[in-house]
Short mmCIF file of C-alpha atoms in Angstrom, two decimals:
data_model
loop_
_atom_site.label_atom_id
_atom_site.label_comp_id
_atom_site.label_asym_id
_atom_site.label_seq_id
_atom_site.Cartn_x
_atom_site.Cartn_y
_atom_site.Cartn_z
CA MET A 272 75.09 7.73 -17.41
CA ALA A 273 72.97 5.97 -19.90
CA SER A 274 70.56 4.90 -17.26
CA ASN A 275 70.52 8.46 -16.01
CA LYS A 276 69.62 9.76 -19.43
CA GLY A 277 67.04 7.06 -19.81
CA VAL A 278 65.57 7.97 -16.48
CA ALA A 279 65.64 11.61 -17.41
CA ASN A 280 63.85 10.83 -20.68
CA TRP A 281 61.27 8.78 -18.89
CA ASN A 282 60.71 11.60 -16.41
CA GLN A 283 60.14 14.07 -19.18
CA GLU A 284 57.83 11.65 -20.89
CA THR A 285 55.74 11.26 -17.76
CA LYS A 286 55.70 14.98 -17.30
CA ALA A 287 54.53 15.49 -20.84
CA ARG A 288 51.86 12.86 -20.43
CA LEU A 289 50.71 14.37 -17.17
CA ASN A 290 50.59 17.70 -18.90
CA ASP A 291 48.40 16.32 -21.64
CA LYS A 292 46.17 14.57 -19.18
CA ILE A 293 45.74 17.73 -17.17
CA THR A 294 45.02 19.77 -20.27
CA SER A 295 42.42 17.32 -21.43
CA ASN A 296 40.88 17.24 -17.97
CA VAL A 297 40.61 20.98 -17.83
CA ASN A 298 39.12 21.07 -21.32
CA ASP A 299 36.61 18.43 -20.34
CA VAL A 300 35.59 20.37 -17.30
CA GLY A 301 35.18 23.44 -19.45
CA SER A 302 32.99 21.68 -21.97
CA LEU A 303 30.97 20.11 -19.21
CA LEU A 304 30.24 23.50 -17.70
CA ARG A 305 29.41 24.94 -21.10
CA GLN A 306 26.95 22.13 -21.62
CA ILE A 307 25.40 22.77 -18.22
CA ILE A 308 24.93 26.44 -18.86
CA ARG A 309 23.64 26.00 -22.38
CA GLY A 310 21.38 23.21 -21.28
CA SER A 311 19.69 25.33 -18.69
CA LYS A 312 18.78 27.89 -21.38
CA SER A 313 19.41 30.61 -18.84
CA PRO A 314 21.35 32.84 -21.21
CA ASP A 315 18.46 32.62 -23.69
CA PHE A 316 15.91 33.76 -21.15
CA LEU A 317 18.14 36.50 -19.87
CA ALA A 318 18.92 37.76 -23.38
CA GLN A 319 15.23 37.82 -24.24
CA ALA A 320 14.44 39.70 -21.06
CA ALA A 321 17.16 42.24 -21.77
CA LYS A 322 15.86 42.78 -25.29
CA ASN A 323 12.33 43.30 -24.04
CA PHE A 324 13.51 45.75 -21.47
CA ALA A 325 15.55 47.64 -24.01
CA SER A 326 12.50 47.98 -26.25
CA GLN A 327 10.73 49.71 -23.41
CA GLU A 328 13.18 52.52 -23.79
CA SER A 329 10.93 54.19 -26.35
CA TYR A 330 7.99 54.10 -23.94
CA ILE A 331 10.11 55.61 -21.21
CA HIS A 332 11.27 58.37 -23.55
CA ASN A 333 7.70 59.16 -24.57
CA SER A 334 6.62 59.29 -20.97
CA HIS A 335 9.45 61.62 -20.14
CA GLU A 336 8.55 64.03 -22.95
CA THR A 337 4.90 63.93 -22.03
CA MET A 338 5.65 64.70 -18.45
CA ARG A 339 7.72 67.67 -19.46
CA LYS A 340 4.85 69.00 -21.54
CA MET A 341 2.53 68.41 -18.63
CA ASP A 342 4.78 70.43 -16.42
CA LEU A 343 4.70 73.33 -18.86
CA ILE A 344 0.93 73.18 -19.07
CA ARG A 345 0.65 73.06 -15.33
CA SER A 346 2.81 76.10 -14.86
CA GLN A 347 0.79 77.97 -17.48
CA LEU A 348 -2.44 77.03 -15.75
CA GLU A 349 -1.05 78.15 -12.43
CA PHE A 350 -0.12 81.50 -13.87
CA GLN A 351 -3.53 81.90 -15.46
CA ILE A 352 -5.37 81.04 -12.30
CA THR A 353 -3.40 83.33 -10.06
CA THR A 354 -3.61 86.35 -12.35
CA GLN A 355 -7.00 86.06 -14.02
CA LEU A 356 -9.09 84.43 -11.36
CA GLY A 357 -7.42 86.40 -8.63
CA GLY A 358 -8.57 89.64 -10.09
CA CYS A 359 -12.15 88.54 -10.67
CA LYS A 360 -13.32 89.76 -7.29
CA LYS A 361 -11.87 93.17 -7.96
CA ARG A 362 -13.64 93.25 -11.29
CA LEU A 363 -16.93 92.22 -9.71
CA ASN A 364 -16.65 95.09 -7.30
CA SER A 365 -15.91 97.58 -10.02
CA ILE A 366 -18.82 96.28 -12.08
CA VAL A 367 -21.15 96.88 -9.17
CA LEU A 368 -19.80 100.38 -8.75
CA VAL A 369 -20.24 101.22 -12.38
CA ASN A 370 -23.75 99.88 -12.33
CA GLY A 371 -24.52 101.96 -9.30
CA GLY A 372 -23.05 105.01 -10.94
CA LEU A 373 -25.03 104.52 -14.10
CA MET B 287 54.61 20.82 47.30
CA GLY B 288 51.30 21.03 45.76
CA SER B 289 50.39 23.32 43.05
CA ASP B 290 49.55 26.76 44.12
CA GLN B 291 46.19 27.54 42.71
CA SER B 292 46.55 31.20 42.23
CA THR B 293 49.65 30.75 40.11
CA LEU B 294 48.10 28.22 37.77
CA PRO B 295 46.83 29.47 34.46
CA ALA B 296 43.18 30.11 34.03
CA GLY B 297 42.14 26.91 32.42
CA ALA B 298 44.13 24.45 34.46
CA PRO B 299 42.18 21.92 36.45
CA GLY B 300 43.06 23.00 39.92
CA SER B 301 43.00 26.75 39.47
CA ASN B 302 40.26 28.93 40.66
CA LEU B 303 40.74 31.51 37.93
CA ARG B 304 38.23 31.52 35.15
CA SER B 305 38.66 33.14 31.82
CA GLN B 306 36.13 33.79 29.14
CA ARG B 307 38.10 31.57 26.79
CA ASP B 308 37.15 28.48 28.64
CA GLU B 309 33.49 28.93 28.18
CA GLU B 310 33.34 30.45 24.78
CA ILE B 311 35.52 28.11 22.78
CA PRO B 312 33.96 24.68 22.60
CA TYR B 313 36.00 21.61 21.89
CA THR B 314 39.19 23.28 23.02
CA GLN B 315 38.84 22.45 26.63
CA TYR B 316 40.92 19.36 26.26
CA SER B 317 43.74 21.20 24.57
CA ILE B 318 43.69 24.32 26.68
CA SER B 319 43.53 22.70 30.00
CA LYS B 320 45.29 19.40 30.10
CA PRO B 321 44.87 17.89 33.50
CA ILE B 322 48.11 18.23 35.34
CA ASP B 323 47.64 15.26 37.61
CA THR B 324 45.74 12.65 35.79
CA HIS B 325 44.44 10.50 38.55
CA SER B 326 41.01 11.37 37.36
CA PRO B 327 40.44 12.46 33.80
CA ARG B 328 37.30 14.09 35.00
CA GLN B 329 39.29 16.67 36.85
CA SER B 330 38.48 19.43 34.37
CA PRO B 331 37.67 23.03 35.13
CA ARG B 332 34.42 22.78 33.25
CA PRO B 333 31.63 23.16 35.77
CA GLN B 334 29.43 20.18 35.15
CA LYS B 335 27.29 20.68 38.23
CA PRO B 336 27.95 24.19 39.26
CA GLN B 337 25.93 24.00 42.41
CA ARG B 338 28.08 21.25 43.93
CA PRO B 339 29.87 22.19 47.14
CA VAL B 340 33.54 22.82 46.62
CA THR B 341 36.17 20.40 47.88
CA LYS B 342 39.12 21.18 50.09
CA GLN B 343 41.15 22.31 47.14
CA ASP B 344 39.18 25.49 46.91
CA LYS B 345 39.80 26.72 50.35
CA ASP B 346 42.43 29.03 48.97
CA GLY B 347 40.12 30.55 46.44
CA THR B 348 38.56 33.94 46.77
CA PRO B 349 34.89 33.92 47.72
CA LYS B 350 34.05 35.35 44.33
CA HIS B 351 35.10 32.16 42.60
CA GLU B 352 33.61 29.69 44.94
CA ILE B 353 30.32 29.67 43.14
CA VAL B 354 31.85 29.01 39.75
CA VAL B 355 34.60 26.63 40.65
CA VAL B 356 33.77 23.00 40.90
CA ALA B 357 36.65 20.65 41.33
CA ASP B 358 34.68 17.64 42.23
CA GLY B 359 36.54 14.40 41.99
CA GLN B 360 33.43 12.59 43.06
CA VAL B 361 31.80 12.53 39.63
CA LEU B 362 31.26 9.08 38.24
CA ILE B 363 33.28 8.28 35.15
CA LYS B 364 30.38 7.69 32.86
CA ASP B 365 31.52 9.93 30.04
CA PRO B 366 35.27 10.34 29.96
CA ASP B 367 35.26 12.98 27.23
CA PRO B 368 32.10 14.27 25.62
CA GLU B 369 33.95 15.83 22.70
CA LEU B 370 35.69 12.61 21.79
CA THR B 371 32.49 10.63 22.03
CA LYS B 372 30.78 13.19 19.85
CA LEU B 373 33.56 12.88 17.33
CA ASN B 374 33.24 9.14 17.43
CA THR B 375 29.56 9.25 16.69
CA ILE B 376 30.15 10.94 13.31
CA PRO B 377 29.91 8.24 10.63
CA VAL B 378 32.91 7.49 8.53
CA PHE B 379 32.71 8.77 4.95
CA PHE B 380 35.12 9.11 2.09
CA PRO B 381 35.97 12.31 0.28
CA ILE B 382 35.10 12.69 -3.37
CA LEU B 383 38.56 11.74 -4.49
CA ARG B 384 39.43 8.80 -2.32
CA GLY B 385 42.99 8.99 -3.44
CA SER B 386 43.52 12.25 -1.63
CA LEU B 387 43.17 10.56 1.74
CA ASN B 388 46.25 8.52 2.33
CA ILE B 389 49.80 9.49 1.66
CA PRO B 390 51.43 6.08 2.35
CA ALA B 391 52.44 4.50 -0.94
CA GLY B 392 51.17 1.02 -0.17
CA SER B 393 47.58 1.80 -1.00
CA LYS B 394 48.25 3.78 -4.17
CA GLU B 395 47.47 0.91 -6.55
CA THR B 396 43.90 0.58 -5.41
CA GLU B 397 43.24 4.26 -5.69
CA ILE B 398 44.60 4.76 -9.17
CA LEU B 399 41.55 2.99 -10.44
CA ASP B 400 39.33 5.09 -8.22
CA LYS B 401 37.47 7.53 -10.38
CA LEU B 402 34.60 9.82 -9.84
CA ASP B 403 31.27 8.15 -9.84
CA HIS B 404 29.80 9.46 -13.05
CA LYS B 405 26.23 9.04 -11.96
CA GLN B 406 26.71 11.29 -8.97
CA VAL B 407 28.50 13.87 -11.02
CA LEU B 408 25.74 13.74 -13.57
CA GLN B 409 23.13 14.30 -10.91
CA LEU B 410 25.09 17.14 -9.43
CA SER B 411 25.42 18.87 -12.76
CA LEU B 412 21.78 18.30 -13.58
CA ARG B 413 20.78 19.87 -10.32
CA TYR B 414 22.99 22.83 -11.02
CA GLN B 415 21.49 23.17 -14.46
CA ASP B 416 18.01 23.15 -13.01
CA HIS B 417 19.02 25.74 -10.47
CA LEU B 418 20.32 28.05 -13.19
CA ARG B 419 17.13 27.60 -15.14
CA GLN B 420 14.97 28.53 -12.19
CA LEU B 421 17.04 31.61 -11.50
CA SER B 422 16.84 32.75 -15.08
CA GLU B 423 13.10 32.15 -15.17
CA ALA B 424 12.61 34.23 -12.05
CA VAL B 425 14.64 37.09 -13.46
CA ALA B 426 12.86 36.96 -16.82
CA PHE B 427 9.49 36.93 -15.08
CA ASP B 428 10.35 40.01 -13.06
CA GLN B 429 11.59 41.80 -16.13
CA ASN B 430 8.42 41.05 -18.06
CA ALA B 431 6.31 42.31 -15.19
CA LEU B 432 8.32 45.51 -15.23
CA CYS B 433 7.76 45.88 -18.97
CA ILE B 434 4.02 45.62 -18.54
CA ARG B 435 4.11 48.10 -15.72
CA ILE B 436 6.05 50.57 -17.83
CA LYS B 437 3.46 50.35 -20.56
CA GLU B 438 0.68 50.92 -18.05
CA ILE B 439 2.40 53.95 -16.64
CA ASP B 440 3.01 55.35 -20.09
CA HIS B 441 -0.68 54.98 -20.91
CA THR B 442 -1.67 56.66 -17.65
CA ILE B 443 0.67 59.56 -18.30
CA HIS B 444 -0.85 60.11 -21.72
CA VAL B 445 -4.36 60.08 -20.32
CA LEU B 446 -3.41 62.65 -17.70
CA ASN B 447 -1.77 64.77 -20.32
CA ASN B 448 -4.96 64.82 -22.37
CA THR B 449 -6.97 65.81 -19.33
CA LEU B 450 -4.63 68.67 -18.64
CA LEU B 451 -4.85 69.81 -22.24
CA GLU B 452 -8.62 69.89 -22.14
CA ARG B 453 -8.54 71.82 -18.91
CA GLN B 454 -6.11 74.25 -20.38
CA LYS B 455 -8.38 74.87 -23.34
CA LYS B 456 -11.33 75.49 -21.05
CA TYR B 457 -9.34 77.89 -18.98
CA GLY B 458 -8.23 79.58 -22.15
CA LYS B 459 -11.83 80.26 -23.01
CA PHE B 460 -12.40 81.58 -19.50
CA VAL B 461 -9.42 83.85 -19.82
CA GLU B 462 -10.74 85.15 -23.11
CA GLN B 463 -14.08 85.89 -21.52
CA PHE B 464 -12.37 87.60 -18.68
CA GLY B 465 -10.52 89.70 -21.15
CA ARG B 466 -13.73 90.77 -22.80
CA VAL B 467 -15.26 91.54 -19.45
CA THR B 468 -12.28 93.65 -18.50
CA GLU B 469 -12.47 95.48 -21.79
CA THR B 470 -16.14 96.19 -21.31
CA LEU B 471 -15.46 97.39 -17.81
CA SER B 472 -12.82 99.79 -18.94
CA THR B 473 -15.11 101.13 -21.62
CA LEU B 474 -17.82 101.69 -19.07
CA LYS B 475 -15.42 103.47 -16.78
CA LYS B 476 -14.36 105.74 -19.59
CA ILE B 477 -17.96 106.51 -20.31
CA GLN B 478 -18.57 107.32 -16.69
CA LYS B 479 -15.62 109.64 -16.52
CA ALA B 480 -16.68 111.36 -19.66
CA MET B 481 -20.21 111.77 -18.31
CA ASP B 482 -18.87 113.12 -15.06
CA ASP B 483 -16.93 115.58 -17.09
CA ILE B 484 -19.75 116.59 -19.41
CA VAL B 485 -22.70 116.94 -17.02
CA PRO B 486 -21.42 119.88 -14.94
CA ARG B 487 -20.46 121.72 -18.13
CA MET B 488 -23.95 121.15 -19.47
CA ASP B 489 -25.36 122.52 -16.25
CA ILE B 490 -23.21 125.59 -16.57
CA LEU B 491 -24.26 126.09 -20.15
CA ASN B 492 -27.88 125.51 -19.14
CA SER B 493 -27.66 128.10 -16.46
CA LEU B 494 -26.28 130.59 -18.96
CA LEU B 495 -29.36 130.19 -21.16
CA PRO B 496 -32.39 132.46 -20.55
CA GLU B 497 -35.11 131.06 -18.31
CA SER B 498 -37.46 130.16 -21.12
CA GLU B 499 -35.13 127.78 -22.88
CA GLN B 500 -33.57 126.09 -19.95
CA LEU B 501 -33.71 122.29 -20.11
CA GLU B 502 -34.29 120.33 -16.99
CA SER B 503 -31.20 119.13 -15.16
CA PHE B 504 -29.66 116.12 -16.80
CA SER B 505 -29.77 112.90 -14.87
CA TYR B 506 -29.35 109.39 -16.12
CA ARG B 507 -31.18 107.92 -13.24
CA SER B 508 -34.54 108.90 -14.61
CA SER B 509 -37.22 106.25 -14.74
CA ARG B 510 -38.21 105.08 -18.16
CA PRO B 511 -41.86 104.05 -18.01
CA ALA B 512 -41.85 102.98 -21.65
CA SER B 513 -39.51 100.12 -20.91
CA ARG B 514 -41.55 98.76 -18.02
CA PRO B 515 -44.05 96.04 -18.95
#
């Protein structure tokens, strides 16, 4: 009985120690990986790149607005050309007629 | 009684049947087709020299299989099993954790002290770190190139917009001139209509006058010598 309890205690002790060892191992692996990633400065570069790209957002917005204005202008020009310049031949003809009449 | 060849499975040494399995799965020939009578370990269905004439065992085979089947017991036993020899040529190496090899308890004491070689782990992690750095540099480079491109495109768009604006102003002036021309035209047409209306009435009135005071017929095509140089 006593030996049984002693054995049981010793088992639990080993289990607890194994537990601690495993925990510390996992923590070490975690810190090692953190060191690797921080040491390669990759998150710094990537964060900088993302910030730069985000600052381009204003340029993109400006370009978008400008293109919309350009589209308006283009449609206005198209309208002008088709109506005004299309009728110039007719007007030339009528001018000639009037001149002939006068 | 000997083995009947048509009843043997496909991979067995004496059978004339061939299946795709035999040829497509390397390294399994020894397990699929264990030689039934082992007087010659070379008695495998694998055609080593396919053009060899068949032995008397193949007389029962169909003519279709005669070309493929080679059961030649005349091959010299130079290479008993190529797969095994290939396996034996692989050098012996230990896994990373040498303790994970052997289960028998006798060798456990030596492997408790067996730890990871820190230098190798260090080199591995350094390599990984370098790899991450290169990846991040490539990505950052691409992103910066994109930024520059965006700025260029923005500048180009603005330049085009200005060009369009200038063209629009010019066309506006043209349109205004066209408007004036149209207005002048309409005025002229009105004048012509009015003249067309007035001239016959003047002729009528002229004809009503007595002969002495009749004006000559009105025409606006008359030559004007005073204006000619």
